[in-house]
CSV table of C-alpha atoms and ligand atoms in Angstrom, one decimal:
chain,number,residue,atom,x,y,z
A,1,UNK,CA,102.9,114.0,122.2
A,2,UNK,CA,104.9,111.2,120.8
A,3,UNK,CA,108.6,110.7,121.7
A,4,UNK,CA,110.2,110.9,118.7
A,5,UNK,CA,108.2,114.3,117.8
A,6,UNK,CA,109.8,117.3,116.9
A,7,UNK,CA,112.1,119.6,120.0
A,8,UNK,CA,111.4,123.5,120.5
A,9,UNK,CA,114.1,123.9,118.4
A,10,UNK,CA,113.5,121.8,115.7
A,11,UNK,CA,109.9,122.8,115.7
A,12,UNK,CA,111.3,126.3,115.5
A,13,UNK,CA,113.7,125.8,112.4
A,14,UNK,CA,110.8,124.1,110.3
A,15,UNK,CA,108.6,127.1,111.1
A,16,UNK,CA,111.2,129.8,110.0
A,17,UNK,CA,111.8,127.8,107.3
A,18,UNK,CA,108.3,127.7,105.9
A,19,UNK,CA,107.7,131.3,106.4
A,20,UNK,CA,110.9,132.1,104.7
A,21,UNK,CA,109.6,130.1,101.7
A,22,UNK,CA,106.4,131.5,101.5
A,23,UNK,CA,107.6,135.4,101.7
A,24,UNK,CA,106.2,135.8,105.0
A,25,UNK,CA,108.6,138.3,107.3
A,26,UNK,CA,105.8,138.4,109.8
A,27,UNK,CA,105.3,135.1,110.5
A,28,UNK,CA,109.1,134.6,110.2
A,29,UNK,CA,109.9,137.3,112.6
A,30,UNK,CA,107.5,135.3,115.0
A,31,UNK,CA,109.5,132.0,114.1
A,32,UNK,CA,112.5,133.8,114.6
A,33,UNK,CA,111.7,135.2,118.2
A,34,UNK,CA,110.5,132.0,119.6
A,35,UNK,CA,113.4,129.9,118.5
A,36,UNK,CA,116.0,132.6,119.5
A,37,UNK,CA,114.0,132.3,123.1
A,38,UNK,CA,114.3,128.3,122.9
A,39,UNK,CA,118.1,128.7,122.0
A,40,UNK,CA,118.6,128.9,118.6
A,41,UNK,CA,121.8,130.6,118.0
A,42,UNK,CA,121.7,133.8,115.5
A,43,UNK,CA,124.2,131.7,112.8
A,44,UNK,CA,122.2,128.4,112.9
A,45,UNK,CA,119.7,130.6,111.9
A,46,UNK,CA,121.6,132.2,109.4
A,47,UNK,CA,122.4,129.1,107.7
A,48,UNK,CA,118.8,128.2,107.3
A,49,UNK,CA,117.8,131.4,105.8
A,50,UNK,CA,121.5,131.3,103.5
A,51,UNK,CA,120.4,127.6,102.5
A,52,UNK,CA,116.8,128.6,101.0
A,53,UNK,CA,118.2,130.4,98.4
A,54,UNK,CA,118.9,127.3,97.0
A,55,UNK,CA,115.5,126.3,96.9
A,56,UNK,CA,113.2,129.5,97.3
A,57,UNK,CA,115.7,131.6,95.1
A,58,UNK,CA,117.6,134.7,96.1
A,59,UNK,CA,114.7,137.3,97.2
A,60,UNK,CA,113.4,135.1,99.4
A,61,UNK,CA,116.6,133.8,100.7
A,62,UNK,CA,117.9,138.0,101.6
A,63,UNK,CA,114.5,139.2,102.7
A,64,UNK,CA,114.4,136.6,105.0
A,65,UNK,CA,118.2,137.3,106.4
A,66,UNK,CA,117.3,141.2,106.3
A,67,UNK,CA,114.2,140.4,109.0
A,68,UNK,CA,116.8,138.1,111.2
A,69,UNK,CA,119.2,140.7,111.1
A,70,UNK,CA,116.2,143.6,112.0
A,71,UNK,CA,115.1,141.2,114.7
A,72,UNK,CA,118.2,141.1,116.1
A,73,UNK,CA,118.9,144.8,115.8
A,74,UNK,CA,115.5,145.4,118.2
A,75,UNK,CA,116.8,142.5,120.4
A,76,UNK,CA,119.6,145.0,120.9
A,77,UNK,CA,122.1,142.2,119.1
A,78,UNK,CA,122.0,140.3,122.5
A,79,UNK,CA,121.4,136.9,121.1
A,80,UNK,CA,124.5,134.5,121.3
A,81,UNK,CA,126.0,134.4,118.3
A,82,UNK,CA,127.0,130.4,118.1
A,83,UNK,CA,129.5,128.7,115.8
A,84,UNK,CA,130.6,130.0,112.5
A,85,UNK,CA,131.1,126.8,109.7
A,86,UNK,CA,134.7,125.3,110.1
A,87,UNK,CA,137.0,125.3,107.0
A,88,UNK,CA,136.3,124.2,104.0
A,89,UNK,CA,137.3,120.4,103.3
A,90,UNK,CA,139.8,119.4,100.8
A,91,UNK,CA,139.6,118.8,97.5
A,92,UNK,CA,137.0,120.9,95.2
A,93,UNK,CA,133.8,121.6,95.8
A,94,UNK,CA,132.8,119.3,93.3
A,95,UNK,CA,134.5,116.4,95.2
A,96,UNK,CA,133.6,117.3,98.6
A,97,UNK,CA,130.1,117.8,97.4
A,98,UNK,CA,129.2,114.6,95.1
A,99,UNK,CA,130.6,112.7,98.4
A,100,UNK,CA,128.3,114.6,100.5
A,101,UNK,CA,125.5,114.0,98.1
A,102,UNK,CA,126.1,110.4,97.8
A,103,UNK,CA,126.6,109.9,101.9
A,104,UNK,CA,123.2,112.1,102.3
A,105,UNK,CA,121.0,110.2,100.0
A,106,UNK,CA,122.8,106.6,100.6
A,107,UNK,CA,123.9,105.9,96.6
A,108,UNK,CA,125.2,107.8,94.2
A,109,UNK,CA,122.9,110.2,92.2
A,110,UNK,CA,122.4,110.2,87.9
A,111,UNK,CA,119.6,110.3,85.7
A,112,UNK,CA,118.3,111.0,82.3
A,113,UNK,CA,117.7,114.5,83.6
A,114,UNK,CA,121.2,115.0,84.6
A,115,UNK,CA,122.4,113.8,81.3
A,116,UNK,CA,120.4,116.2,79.3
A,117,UNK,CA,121.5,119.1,81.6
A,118,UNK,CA,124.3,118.3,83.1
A,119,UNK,CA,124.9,121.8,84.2
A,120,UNK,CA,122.3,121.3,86.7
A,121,UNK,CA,124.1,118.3,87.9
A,122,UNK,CA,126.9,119.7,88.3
A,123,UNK,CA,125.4,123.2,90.2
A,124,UNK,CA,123.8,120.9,92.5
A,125,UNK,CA,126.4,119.1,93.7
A,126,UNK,CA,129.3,121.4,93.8
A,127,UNK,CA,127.4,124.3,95.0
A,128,UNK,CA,124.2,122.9,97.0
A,129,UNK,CA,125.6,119.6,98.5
A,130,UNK,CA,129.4,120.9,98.2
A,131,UNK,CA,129.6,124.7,99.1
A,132,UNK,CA,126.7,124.7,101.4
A,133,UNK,CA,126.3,121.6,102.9
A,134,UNK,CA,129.7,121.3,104.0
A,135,UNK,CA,128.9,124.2,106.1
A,136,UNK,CA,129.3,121.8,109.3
A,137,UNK,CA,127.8,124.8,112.0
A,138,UNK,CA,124.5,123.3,111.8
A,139,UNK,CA,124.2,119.3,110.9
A,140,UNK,CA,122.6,117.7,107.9
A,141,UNK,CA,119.5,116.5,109.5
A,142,UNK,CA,118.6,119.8,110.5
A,143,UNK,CA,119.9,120.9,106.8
A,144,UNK,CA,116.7,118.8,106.0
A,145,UNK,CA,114.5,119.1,108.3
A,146,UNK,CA,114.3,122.8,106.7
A,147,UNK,CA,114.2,121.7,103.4
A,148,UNK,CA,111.2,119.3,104.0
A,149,UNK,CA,109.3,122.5,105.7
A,150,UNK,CA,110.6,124.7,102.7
A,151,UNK,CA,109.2,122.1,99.9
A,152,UNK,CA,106.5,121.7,101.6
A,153,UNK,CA,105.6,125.5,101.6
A,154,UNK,CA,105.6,125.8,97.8
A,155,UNK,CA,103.6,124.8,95.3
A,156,UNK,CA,104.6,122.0,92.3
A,157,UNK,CA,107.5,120.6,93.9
A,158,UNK,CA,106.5,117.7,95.6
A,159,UNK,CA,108.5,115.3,94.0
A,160,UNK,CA,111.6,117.1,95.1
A,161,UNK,CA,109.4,117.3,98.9
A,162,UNK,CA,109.2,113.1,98.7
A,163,UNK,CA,112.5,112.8,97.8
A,164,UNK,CA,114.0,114.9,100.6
A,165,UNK,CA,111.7,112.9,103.4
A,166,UNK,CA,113.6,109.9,101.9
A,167,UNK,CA,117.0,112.0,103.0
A,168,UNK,CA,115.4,113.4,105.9
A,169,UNK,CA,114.4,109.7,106.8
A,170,UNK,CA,117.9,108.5,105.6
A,171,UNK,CA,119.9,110.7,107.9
A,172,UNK,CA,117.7,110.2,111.3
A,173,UNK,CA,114.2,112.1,111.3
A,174,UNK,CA,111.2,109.5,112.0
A,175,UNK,CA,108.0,109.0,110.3
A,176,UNK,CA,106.3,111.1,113.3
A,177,UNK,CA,108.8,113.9,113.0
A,178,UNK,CA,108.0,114.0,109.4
A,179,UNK,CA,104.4,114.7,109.7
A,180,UNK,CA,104.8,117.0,112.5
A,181,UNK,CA,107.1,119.3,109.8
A,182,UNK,CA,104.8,119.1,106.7
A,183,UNK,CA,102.1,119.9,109.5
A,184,UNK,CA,103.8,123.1,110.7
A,185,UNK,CA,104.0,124.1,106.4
A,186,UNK,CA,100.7,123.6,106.2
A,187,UNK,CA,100.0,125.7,109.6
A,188,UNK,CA,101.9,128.5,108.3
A,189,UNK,CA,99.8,128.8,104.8
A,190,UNK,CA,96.6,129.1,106.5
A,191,UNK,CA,98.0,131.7,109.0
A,192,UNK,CA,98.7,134.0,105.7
A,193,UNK,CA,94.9,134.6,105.6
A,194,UNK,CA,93.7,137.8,103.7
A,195,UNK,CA,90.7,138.0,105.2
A,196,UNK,CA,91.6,137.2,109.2
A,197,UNK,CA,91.3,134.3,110.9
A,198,UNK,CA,88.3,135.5,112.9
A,199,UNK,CA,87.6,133.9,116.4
A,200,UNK,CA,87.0,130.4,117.6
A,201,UNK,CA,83.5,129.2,115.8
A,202,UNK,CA,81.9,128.4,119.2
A,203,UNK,CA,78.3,129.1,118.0
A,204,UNK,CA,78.2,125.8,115.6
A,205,UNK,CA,80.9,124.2,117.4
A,206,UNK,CA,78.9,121.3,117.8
A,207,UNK,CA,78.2,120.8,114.6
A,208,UNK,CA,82.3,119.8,113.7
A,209,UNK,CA,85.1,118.0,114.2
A,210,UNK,CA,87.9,119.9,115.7
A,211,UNK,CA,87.9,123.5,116.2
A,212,UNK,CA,87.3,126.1,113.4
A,213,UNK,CA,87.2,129.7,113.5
A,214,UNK,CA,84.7,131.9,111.8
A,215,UNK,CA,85.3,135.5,110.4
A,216,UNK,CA,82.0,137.0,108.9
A,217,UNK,CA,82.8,139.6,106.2
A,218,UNK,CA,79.6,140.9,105.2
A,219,UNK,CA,75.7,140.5,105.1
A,220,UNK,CA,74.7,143.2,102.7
A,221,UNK,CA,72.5,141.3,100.6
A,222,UNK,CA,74.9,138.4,101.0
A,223,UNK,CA,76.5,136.3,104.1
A,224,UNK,CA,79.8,135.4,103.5
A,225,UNK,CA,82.2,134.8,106.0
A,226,UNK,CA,86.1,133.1,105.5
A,227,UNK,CA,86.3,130.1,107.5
A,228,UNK,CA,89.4,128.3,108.8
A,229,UNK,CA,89.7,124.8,110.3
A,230,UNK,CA,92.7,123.1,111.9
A,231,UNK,CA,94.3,119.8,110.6
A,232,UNK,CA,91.1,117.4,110.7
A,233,UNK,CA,88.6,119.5,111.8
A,234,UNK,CA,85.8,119.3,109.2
A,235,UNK,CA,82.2,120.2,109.8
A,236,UNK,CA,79.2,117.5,110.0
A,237,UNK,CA,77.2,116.2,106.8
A,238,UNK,CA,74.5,119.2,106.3
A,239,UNK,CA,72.2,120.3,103.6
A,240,UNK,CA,71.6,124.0,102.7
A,241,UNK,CA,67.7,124.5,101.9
A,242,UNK,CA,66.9,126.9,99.1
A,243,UNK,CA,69.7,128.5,98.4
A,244,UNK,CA,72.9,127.0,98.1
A,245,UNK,CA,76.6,127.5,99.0
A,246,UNK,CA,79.6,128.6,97.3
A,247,UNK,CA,82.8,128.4,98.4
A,248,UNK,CA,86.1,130.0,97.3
A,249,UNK,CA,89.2,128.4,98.4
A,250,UNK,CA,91.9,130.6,100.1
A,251,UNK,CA,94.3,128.5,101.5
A,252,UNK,CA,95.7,125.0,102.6
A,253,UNK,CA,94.7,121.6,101.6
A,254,UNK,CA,90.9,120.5,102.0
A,255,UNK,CA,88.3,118.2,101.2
A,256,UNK,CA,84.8,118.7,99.9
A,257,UNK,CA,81.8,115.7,99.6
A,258,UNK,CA,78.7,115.3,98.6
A,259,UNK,CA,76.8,111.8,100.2
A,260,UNK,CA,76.9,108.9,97.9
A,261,UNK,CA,80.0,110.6,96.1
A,262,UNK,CA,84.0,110.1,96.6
A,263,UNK,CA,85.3,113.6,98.0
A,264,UNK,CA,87.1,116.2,96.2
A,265,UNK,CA,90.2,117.6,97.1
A,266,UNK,CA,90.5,121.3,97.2
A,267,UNK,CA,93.2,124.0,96.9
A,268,UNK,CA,93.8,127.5,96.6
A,269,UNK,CA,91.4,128.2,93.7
A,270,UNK,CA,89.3,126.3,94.0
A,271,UNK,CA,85.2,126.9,93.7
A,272,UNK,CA,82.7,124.5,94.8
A,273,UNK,CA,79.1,125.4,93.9
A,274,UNK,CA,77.2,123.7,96.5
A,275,UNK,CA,73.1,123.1,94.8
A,276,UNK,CA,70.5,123.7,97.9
A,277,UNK,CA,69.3,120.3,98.9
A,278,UNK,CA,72.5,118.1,98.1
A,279,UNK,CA,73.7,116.8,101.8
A,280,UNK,CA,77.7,117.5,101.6
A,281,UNK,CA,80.7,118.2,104.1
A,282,UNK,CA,83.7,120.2,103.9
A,283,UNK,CA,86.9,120.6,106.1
A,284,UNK,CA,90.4,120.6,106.3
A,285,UNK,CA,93.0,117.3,105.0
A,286,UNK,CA,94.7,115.3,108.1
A,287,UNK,CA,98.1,117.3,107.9
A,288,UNK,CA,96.9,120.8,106.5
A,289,UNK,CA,95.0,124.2,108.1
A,290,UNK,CA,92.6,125.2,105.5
A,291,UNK,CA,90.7,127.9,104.8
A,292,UNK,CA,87.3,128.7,102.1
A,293,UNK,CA,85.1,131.8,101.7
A,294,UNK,CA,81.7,130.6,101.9
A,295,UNK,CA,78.9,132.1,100.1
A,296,UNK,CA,75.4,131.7,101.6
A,297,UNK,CA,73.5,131.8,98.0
A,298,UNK,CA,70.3,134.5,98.9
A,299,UNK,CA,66.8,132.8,98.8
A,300,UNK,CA,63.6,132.9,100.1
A,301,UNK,CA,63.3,130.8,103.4
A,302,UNK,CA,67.3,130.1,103.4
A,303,UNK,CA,68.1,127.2,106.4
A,304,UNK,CA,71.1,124.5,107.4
A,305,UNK,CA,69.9,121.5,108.5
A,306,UNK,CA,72.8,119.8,110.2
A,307,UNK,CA,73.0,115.8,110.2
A,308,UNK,CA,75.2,113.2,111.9
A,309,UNK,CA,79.0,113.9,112.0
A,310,UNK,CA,82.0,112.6,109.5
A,311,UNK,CA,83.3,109.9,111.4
A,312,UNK,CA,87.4,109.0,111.8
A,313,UNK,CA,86.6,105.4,109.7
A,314,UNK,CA,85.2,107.7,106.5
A,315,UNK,CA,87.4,111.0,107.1
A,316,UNK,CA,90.5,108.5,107.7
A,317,UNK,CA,90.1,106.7,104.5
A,318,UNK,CA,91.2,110.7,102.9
A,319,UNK,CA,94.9,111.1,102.3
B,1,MN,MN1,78.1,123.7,103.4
């Protein structure tokens, strides 16, 4: 582990964070419970889950605070309590907050888009950067160090995501701290699995990177099984003879190649139809979990013929 990588606590935050963007009060609750073990204090936790409104919207801001204040009710409301925010600065929140904005982000904020809404401008700076940011109970760094894990749990915001890893960057988080939090986002997606994660794929261990896990779903007729692999973990080049592959993206961020061509990046969605005979890979991006249904297309004298391995000098050249 580096130095500069992410605490318990922070490690914590950024996971009950990302659950509490993507809806998920199970995973959450599990978040919730190991960072109230590691120290966590119930109102740093409350600010979190009060601060994703502001970016995950208002249900998922109070279902979130409803499972924090269930978990605490079967903790028997033991957990210290911590700090509540000190007063509220002088001056209006409008001030206070295009100050605060200005001092998170290094220079003062404008834009085209401002000036054709400047509503938004304003909502943002009195409300998000004034109103809740100069909540001081829990400190701006970990203010985005939350955000980063909340951005990164949804979909079509990432230029708002690489804009707040310039803030998070700006006020103290390092390049490996980062990673580690858009890592954890990614981690928690592929843990949302419909289909269950299955156990460890030990049977054709050997024939991937990293470790995988494997959870058949039927063979009536047709094999298909869901199959999850960690960050980097992606299986060797192999051919399927006679009948093919499909496979049906469920989750996470992945990558898909046939020899001789560049590789494809998958998403949720997605559906590669793999022809029998074409050599390919498939497996997970550097900094996400990932997760496909494959198809084993029936034929006549079906058989995987597996071939050398992806090595770190071609998978590395991925984003
Ligand atoms: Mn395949």
């Amino acid at each position: 582990m580096a130095d500069n990588a992410l605490t318990a606590r922070q490690k914590s935050i950024a996971e009950a964070a990302s659950y509490a963007a993507r809806g998920d009060q199970t995973g959450l609750k599990q978040a919730l419970i190991q960072g109230l073990d590691a120290g966590i204090t119930v109102n740093e936790f409350k600010e979190i889950l009060i601060q994703a409104y502001a970016y995950c919207g208002f249900p998922h801001s109070l279902n979130a605070l409803n499972t924090l204040m269930q978990t605490e009710e079967k903790r028997g409301n033991k957990d210290p309590q911590g700090p509540l925010p000190g007063p509220k600065p002088e001056g209006t929140s409008l001030e206070y907050g295009t100050q605060n904005q200005t001092s998170l982000i290094g220079s003062p904020v404008s834009g085209k888009l401002y000036e054709f809404a400047p509503a938004i401008d304003e909502y943002l700076k009195s409300h998000l950067f004034g109103d809740i940011f100069a909540r001081n109970n829990i400190d701006w760094q970990t203010r985005e160090l939350a955000t980063i894990a909340m951005l990164a749990s949804l979909d079509g915001t990432e230029s708002q995501l690489n804009s707040h890893i310039q803030i998070g960057k700006h006020n103290g988080l390092t390049d490996n701290q980062v990673a580690e939090i858009l890592q954890i986002a990614g981690r928690t997606g592929a843990q949302n699995v419909l289909f269950g994660k299955g156990s460890e794929n030990t049977a054709f261990a050997r024939y991937f990177i990293g470790t995988s896990y494997l959870q058949p779903l039927t063979q009536q007729g047709v094999g298909i099984s869901n199959v999850t692999f960690e960050p980097k973990c992606r299986n060797n080049w192999h051919i399927h003879h006679k009948g093919g592959q499909i496979l049906l993206v469920v989750s996470g961020r992945g990558w898909y190649q046939e020899w001789g061509k560049p590789a494809q990046e998958l998403h949720p969605g997605d559906v590669v139809n793999i022809p029998a005979e074409v050599k390919h890979w498939h497996g997970a991006a550097k900094d996400s979990w990932f997760t496909h249904i494959a198809v084993a297309v029936p034929a006549e004298g079906f058989f995987n013929e597996w071939l050398e391995a992806v090595t770190d000098e071609e998978y590395n050249k991925l984003k």
